[in-house]
Structure formats: C-alpha cells, structure tokens
PDB file of C-alpha atoms in Angstrom:
ATOM      1  CA  MET A1132      -2.716  25.701  -0.612  1.00 68.00           C
ATOM      2  CA  PHE A1133      -4.161  23.629  -3.427  1.00 71.00           C
ATOM      3  CA  ASP A1134      -7.594  23.765  -1.856  1.00 70.00           C
ATOM      4  CA  HIS A1135      -7.421  27.500  -1.311  1.00 66.00           C
ATOM      5  CA  PHE A1136      -6.386  28.230  -4.914  1.00 71.00           C
ATOM      6  CA  LYS A1137      -8.164  25.403  -6.743  1.00 74.00           C
ATOM      7  CA  LYS A1138     -10.158  27.913  -8.831  1.00 72.00           C
ATOM      8  CA  VAL A1139      -7.033  29.751 -10.036  1.00 70.00           C
ATOM      9  CA  PRO A1140      -5.397  27.801 -12.883  1.00 74.00           C
ATOM     10  CA  GLU A1141      -2.214  29.886 -12.889  1.00 81.00           C
ATOM     11  CA  VAL A1142      -1.576  29.192  -9.201  1.00 85.00           C
ATOM     12  CA  ILE A1143      -2.360  25.484  -9.662  1.00 86.00           C
ATOM     13  CA  ARG A1144       0.222  25.406 -12.455  1.00 87.00           C
ATOM     14  CA  TYR A1145       2.878  26.912 -10.168  1.00 87.00           C
ATOM     15  CA  LEU A1146       2.007  24.618  -7.246  1.00 88.00           C
ATOM     16  CA  CYS A1147       2.251  21.567  -9.518  1.00 87.00           C
ATOM     17  CA  LYS A1148       5.584  22.875 -10.758  1.00 91.00           C
ATOM     18  CA  VAL A1149       6.847  22.870  -7.159  1.00 90.00           C
ATOM     19  CA  ILE A1150       5.672  19.260  -6.756  1.00 90.00           C
ATOM     20  CA  LYS A1151       7.318  18.267 -10.056  1.00 90.00           C
ATOM     21  CA  ARG A1152      10.640  19.845  -9.089  1.00 92.00           C
ATOM     22  CA  GLY A1153      10.580  18.118  -5.736  1.00 90.00           C
ATOM     23  CA  LEU A1154       9.799  14.843  -7.446  1.00 90.00           C
ATOM     24  CA  LYS A1155      12.669  15.254  -9.910  1.00 89.00           C
ATOM     25  CA  LYS A1156      15.163  16.216  -7.194  1.00 90.00           C
ATOM     26  CA  ILE A1157      14.164  13.784  -4.469  1.00 88.00           C
ATOM     27  CA  GLY A1158      12.929  10.869  -6.581  1.00 85.00           C
ATOM     28  CA  ILE A1159      11.445   7.846  -4.857  1.00 85.00           C
ATOM     29  CA  ARG A1160      11.894   9.424  -1.418  1.00 89.00           C
ATOM     30  CA  PHE A1161       9.031  11.723  -2.476  1.00 90.00           C
ATOM     31  CA  ARG A1162       6.503   8.865  -2.113  1.00 91.00           C
ATOM     32  CA  GLN A1163       4.457  10.184   0.797  1.00 92.00           C
ATOM     33  CA  ILE A1164       4.109  13.630  -0.738  1.00 92.00           C
ATOM     34  CA  ALA A1165       3.008  12.015  -4.020  1.00 93.00           C
ATOM     35  CA  LYS A1166       0.298  10.075  -2.176  1.00 95.00           C
ATOM     36  CA  GLU A1167      -0.925  13.310  -0.588  1.00 94.00           C
ATOM     37  CA  PHE A1168      -0.850  14.986  -4.006  1.00 93.00           C
ATOM     38  CA  PHE A1169      -3.051  12.195  -5.410  1.00 96.00           C
ATOM     39  CA  LYS A1170      -5.621  12.925  -2.691  1.00 95.00           C
ATOM     40  CA  ILE A1171      -5.612  16.599  -3.693  1.00 93.00           C
ATOM     41  CA  VAL A1172      -6.151  15.687  -7.343  1.00 94.00           C
ATOM     42  CA  ILE A1173      -9.062  13.408  -6.438  1.00 95.00           C
ATOM     43  CA  LEU A1174     -10.681  16.234  -4.486  1.00 93.00           C
ATOM     44  CA  ASN A1175     -10.075  19.096  -6.927  1.00 92.00           C
ATOM     45  CA  PHE A1176      -9.854  17.729 -10.459  1.00 93.00           C
ATOM     46  CA  PRO A1177     -13.536  16.848 -11.025  1.00 92.00           C
ATOM     47  CA  GLU A1178     -14.676  20.399 -10.320  1.00 90.00           C
ATOM     48  CA  TYR A1179     -11.578  22.259 -11.540  1.00 90.00           C
ATOM     49  CA  PRO A1180      -9.766  20.127 -14.121  1.00 92.00           C
ATOM     50  CA  ALA A1181      -6.260  21.341 -14.866  1.00 91.00           C
ATOM     51  CA  ALA A1182      -3.582  19.809 -17.095  1.00 93.00           C
ATOM     52  CA  PRO A1183      -0.725  20.415 -14.605  1.00 93.00           C
ATOM     53  CA  TYR A1184      -2.276  17.858 -12.254  1.00 93.00           C
ATOM     54  CA  LEU A1185      -2.078  15.279 -15.028  1.00 96.00           C
ATOM     55  CA  TYR A1186       1.467  16.074 -16.078  1.00 95.00           C
ATOM     56  CA  THR A1187       2.585  15.676 -12.476  1.00 95.00           C
ATOM     57  CA  ILE A1188       0.912  12.253 -12.367  1.00 96.00           C
ATOM     58  CA  GLU A1189       2.818  11.363 -15.558  1.00 95.00           C
ATOM     59  CA  LEU A1190       6.078  12.008 -13.727  1.00 94.00           C
ATOM     60  CA  CYS A1191       4.888   9.979 -10.748  1.00 95.00           C
ATOM     61  CA  ALA A1192       4.231   6.994 -13.030  1.00 95.00           C
ATOM     62  CA  SER A1193       7.766   7.013 -14.379  1.00 93.00           C
ATOM     63  CA  THR A1194       9.344   7.741 -10.981  1.00 94.00           C
ATOM     64  CA  PHE A1195       7.386   5.278  -8.846  1.00 94.00           C
ATOM     65  CA  GLY A1196       6.458   2.615 -11.401  1.00 92.00           C
ATOM     66  CA  LYS A1197       8.921   0.114  -9.935  1.00 91.00           C
ATOM     67  CA  CYS A1198       8.125   0.840  -6.274  1.00 93.00           C
ATOM     68  CA  PRO A1199       5.895  -1.959  -4.929  1.00 94.00           C
ATOM     69  CA  ASP A1200       4.607   0.224  -2.086  1.00 94.00           C
ATOM     70  CA  MET A1201       3.303   2.787  -4.626  1.00 95.00           C
ATOM     71  CA  LEU A1202       1.495   0.448  -7.011  1.00 94.00           C
ATOM     72  CA  GLU A1203      -1.869   0.611  -5.240  1.00 95.00           C
ATOM     73  CA  SER A1204      -1.804   4.421  -5.146  1.00 96.00           C
ATOM     74  CA  LEU A1205      -0.687   4.582  -8.780  1.00 96.00           C
ATOM     75  CA  HIS A1206      -3.482   2.192  -9.753  1.00 95.00           C
ATOM     76  CA  ASP A1207      -6.082   4.222  -7.858  1.00 96.00           C
ATOM     77  CA  ILE A1208      -5.036   7.564  -9.346  1.00 97.00           C
ATOM     78  CA  TYR A1209      -4.906   5.990 -12.818  1.00 97.00           C
ATOM     79  CA  GLN A1210      -8.481   4.703 -12.490  1.00 96.00           C
ATOM     80  CA  PHE A1211      -9.631   8.061 -11.179  1.00 97.00           C
ATOM     81  CA  VAL A1212      -7.961  10.079 -13.951  1.00 97.00           C
ATOM     82  CA  CYS A1213      -9.240   7.835 -16.737  1.00 96.00           C
ATOM     83  CA  LYS A1214     -12.819   8.033 -15.522  1.00 96.00           C
ATOM     84  CA  SER A1215     -12.639  11.759 -14.766  1.00 96.00           C
ATOM     85  CA  VAL A1216     -11.196  12.749 -18.143  1.00 96.00           C
ATOM     86  CA  TYR A1217     -13.699  10.531 -19.952  1.00 95.00           C
ATOM     87  CA  ASN A1218     -16.591  12.094 -18.014  1.00 93.00           C
ATOM     88  CA  TYR A1219     -15.240  15.601 -18.575  1.00 93.00           C
ATOM     89  CA  PHE A1220     -15.078  15.173 -22.341  1.00 92.00           C
ATOM     90  CA  GLU A1221     -18.538  13.627 -22.588  1.00 88.00           C
ATOM     91  CA  SER A1222     -19.867  17.174 -22.431  1.00 87.00           C
ATOM     92  CA  LYS A1223     -16.896  19.054 -23.943  1.00 87.00           C
ATOM     93  CA  ASN A1224     -15.203  19.399 -27.286  1.00 85.00           C
ATOM     94  CA  ILE A1225     -11.554  18.417 -27.728  1.00 85.00           C
ATOM     95  CA  ASP A1226     -10.777  22.035 -28.573  1.00 86.00           C
ATOM     96  CA  ASP A1227     -12.141  23.187 -25.204  1.00 85.00           C
ATOM     97  CA  ASN A1228      -9.050  21.910 -23.407  1.00 89.00           C
ATOM     98  CA  PRO A1229      -6.557  20.001 -25.574  1.00 92.00           C
ATOM     99  CA  GLU A1230      -3.885  20.294 -22.871  1.00 95.00           C
ATOM    100  CA  ILE A1231      -5.875  17.997 -20.602  1.00 95.00           C
ATOM    101  CA  LEU A1232      -6.067  15.391 -23.356  1.00 96.00           C
ATOM    102  CA  GLU A1233      -2.396  15.798 -24.207  1.00 96.00           C
ATOM    103  CA  ASP A1234      -1.387  15.120 -20.611  1.00 96.00           C
ATOM    104  CA  PHE A1235      -3.986  12.364 -20.308  1.00 97.00           C
ATOM    105  CA  PHE A1236      -2.414  10.481 -23.209  1.00 97.00           C
ATOM    106  CA  GLY A1237       0.962  11.251 -21.664  1.00 96.00           C
ATOM    107  CA  ILE A1238      -0.230   9.398 -18.559  1.00 97.00           C
ATOM    108  CA  LEU A1239      -1.420   6.485 -20.675  1.00 96.00           C
ATOM    109  CA  PHE A1240       1.943   6.351 -22.444  1.00 97.00           C
ATOM    110  CA  ARG A1241       3.950   6.375 -19.212  1.00 96.00           C
ATOM    111  CA  TYR A1242       1.731   3.793 -17.563  1.00 96.00           C
ATOM    112  CA  THR A1243       2.002   1.595 -20.652  1.00 95.00           C
ATOM    113  CA  LYS A1244       5.771   1.984 -20.561  1.00 95.00           C
ATOM    114  CA  PHE A1245       6.501   1.830 -16.824  1.00 95.00           C
ATOM    115  CA  ILE A1246       3.502   0.103 -15.194  1.00 94.00           C
ATOM    116  CA  PRO A1247       1.782  -1.927 -17.925  1.00 92.00           C
ATOM    117  CA  ASP A1248       0.134  -4.249 -15.397  1.00 89.00           C
ATOM    118  CA  VAL A1249      -2.063  -1.389 -14.188  1.00 88.00           C
ATOM    119  CA  LEU A1250      -3.246  -0.769 -17.726  1.00 83.00           C
ATOM    120  CA  VAL A1251      -4.002  -4.428 -18.360  1.00 80.00           C
ATOM    121  CA  VAL A1252      -6.055  -4.987 -15.204  1.00 83.00           C
ATOM    122  CA  SER A1253      -7.869  -1.665 -15.473  1.00 84.00           C
ATOM    123  CA  GLU A1254     -11.513  -1.547 -16.414  1.00 89.00           C
ATOM    124  CA  THR A1255     -10.853   1.700 -18.298  1.00 92.00           C
ATOM    125  CA  LEU A1256      -9.036   0.368 -21.375  1.00 89.00           C
ATOM    126  CA  GLU A1257     -12.181   0.485 -23.516  1.00 90.00           C
ATOM    127  CA  MET A1258     -12.901   4.015 -22.300  1.00 93.00           C
ATOM    128  CA  ASN A1259      -9.345   5.074 -23.131  1.00 93.00           C
ATOM    129  CA  MET A1260      -9.579   3.647 -26.627  1.00 92.00           C
ATOM    130  CA  LYS A1261     -12.835   5.572 -27.182  1.00 92.00           C
ATOM    131  CA  MET A1262     -10.964   8.724 -26.173  1.00 92.00           C
ATOM    132  CA  ALA A1263      -8.223   7.841 -28.640  1.00 93.00           C
ATOM    133  CA  LEU A1264     -10.790   7.540 -31.437  1.00 92.00           C
ATOM    134  CA  LEU A1265     -12.104  11.019 -30.624  1.00 89.00           C
ATOM    135  CA  VAL A1266      -8.635  12.523 -30.767  1.00 91.00           C
ATOM    136  CA  ILE A1267      -7.206  10.877 -33.896  1.00 90.00           C
ATOM    137  CA  GLY A1268      -6.729  13.504 -36.559  1.00 86.00           C
ATOM    138  CA  SER A1269      -7.127  16.517 -34.287  1.00 88.00           C
ATOM    139  CA  ASN A1270      -5.376  19.749 -35.191  1.00 91.00           C
ATOM    140  CA  HIS A1271      -3.318  19.790 -32.012  1.00 92.00           C
ATOM    141  CA  LYS A1272       0.267  18.736 -32.717  1.00 93.00           C
ATOM    142  CA  HIS A1273       1.299  17.948 -29.123  1.00 94.00           C
ATOM    143  CA  LEU A1274      -1.936  16.089 -28.430  1.00 95.00           C
ATOM    144  CA  ASN A1275      -1.437  13.944 -31.535  1.00 94.00           C
ATOM    145  CA  LYS A1276       2.146  13.208 -30.528  1.00 95.00           C
ATOM    146  CA  ALA A1277       1.067  12.063 -27.043  1.00 95.00           C
ATOM    147  CA  LEU A1278      -1.691   9.907 -28.533  1.00 96.00           C
ATOM    148  CA  TYR A1279       0.624   8.237 -31.042  1.00 96.00           C
ATOM    149  CA  LEU A1280       3.291   7.592 -28.406  1.00 96.00           C
ATOM    150  CA  PHE A1281       0.662   5.815 -26.316  1.00 95.00           C
ATOM    151  CA  VAL A1282      -0.693   3.762 -29.229  1.00 94.00           C
ATOM    152  CA  GLU A1283       2.811   2.831 -30.389  1.00 94.00           C
ATOM    153  CA  ARG A1284       3.799   1.683 -26.884  1.00 94.00           C
ATOM    154  CA  LEU A1285       0.536  -0.229 -26.516  1.00 91.00           C
ATOM    155  CA  PHE A1286       1.274  -2.153 -29.718  1.00 91.00           C
ATOM    156  CA  LYS A1287       4.879  -2.785 -28.662  1.00 92.00           C
ATOM    157  CA  ASN A1288       3.638  -4.245 -25.395  1.00 88.00           C
ATOM    158  CA  ALA A1289       1.015  -6.342 -27.170  1.00 86.00           C
ATOM    159  CA  ASN A1290       3.643  -7.770 -29.518  1.00 83.00           C
ATOM    160  CA  ALA A1291       6.305  -8.320 -26.862  1.00 72.00           C
ATOM    161  CA  ASP A1292       7.595 -11.846 -26.501  1.00 68.00           C
ATOM    162  CA  PRO A1293       7.431 -12.879 -22.829  1.00 60.00           C
ATOM    163  CA  GLN A1294      10.557 -14.988 -23.389  1.00 59.00           C
ATOM    164  CA  ASP A1295      12.528 -11.768 -23.963  1.00 59.00           C
ATOM    165  CA  GLN A1296      12.033 -10.885 -20.293  1.00 56.00           C
ATOM    166  CA  VAL A1297      13.305 -14.224 -18.925  1.00 47.00           C
TER     167      VAL A1297
END
C-alpha cells in the first residue's frame, strides 16, 4: 500500500499511524514489521519525503533500542535518514517543511537517549550538527523544542560518568 500511495501525503500519514499503533500495542514483537517498514522508507522517502515516516522511526528507536537483533537495522535506518534529510535540505529552506526537521531531531533525541552507541559510531554526527546550526533560532516552536531536547541529551551523554553505569 505504501508504494501505491507514496505520492499522497495524507494516506502516508494514515498508513504510518497504523504502523505506530501496532508498534505501541505489540511492542518488541513488532520487530519484523518494523524491518519491512524501514525498507519502505528507504525506497520512498528520497523521492517523497514525509514527516510521518520519521516519527514512526522515532518510536522504533525507543521501542527496539535494547533489542540486540534490531541494532543493525536501527543503525542502517539512522544512517539513511540522516543522509536523506541533510540532502533534502541542501536545496530547501527550513520553512519548506519544518515537520520533517522536527521529527528528524526527534529521531536524534531518541537515538541519543536509547541507542547512543549508534550516534557515536555514525559518520553523520558532523552533518547532524550542521543541521542543528541551520535550525537554531527558527520560528517553529515544536522544531526548536525537538532540537533543544536533542542537544540537551547529547550534552548529558557527553558529561556522563561511566562509573555511574557500573
């Protein structure tokens, strides 16, 4: 269905809502469907970027962040999203689609909170910080909130004492 309606943002929003509800109700047993969803995002997002894809990935990060069998898939979708959003906004203005950036920084926040190892080993950290610089001071309240949550969590992680986790 995603492929058939990939050009219709309203339908994509509803389809992602179905995935999100399933994820919330079924939890970690939703792993295989999440992996299939990631494949759909990789196919459709570059040509038809939509914020609901990203918000659904946010939920996947918090749901599957502690599942060893999901870490590779979560890493791959993270890399893909970071590069895709960066490339998208190379030719766009923040005001063209602030929802995508809001959910993008939501992903960064959740990965920083639930799967920080992915963030640390990623080659996209510099790219993500460039995106943060573009967004700071925007007029979009929810976008700013998502950005500041990410930055705050990033600093908390950077200042964490490893002895606290022993």
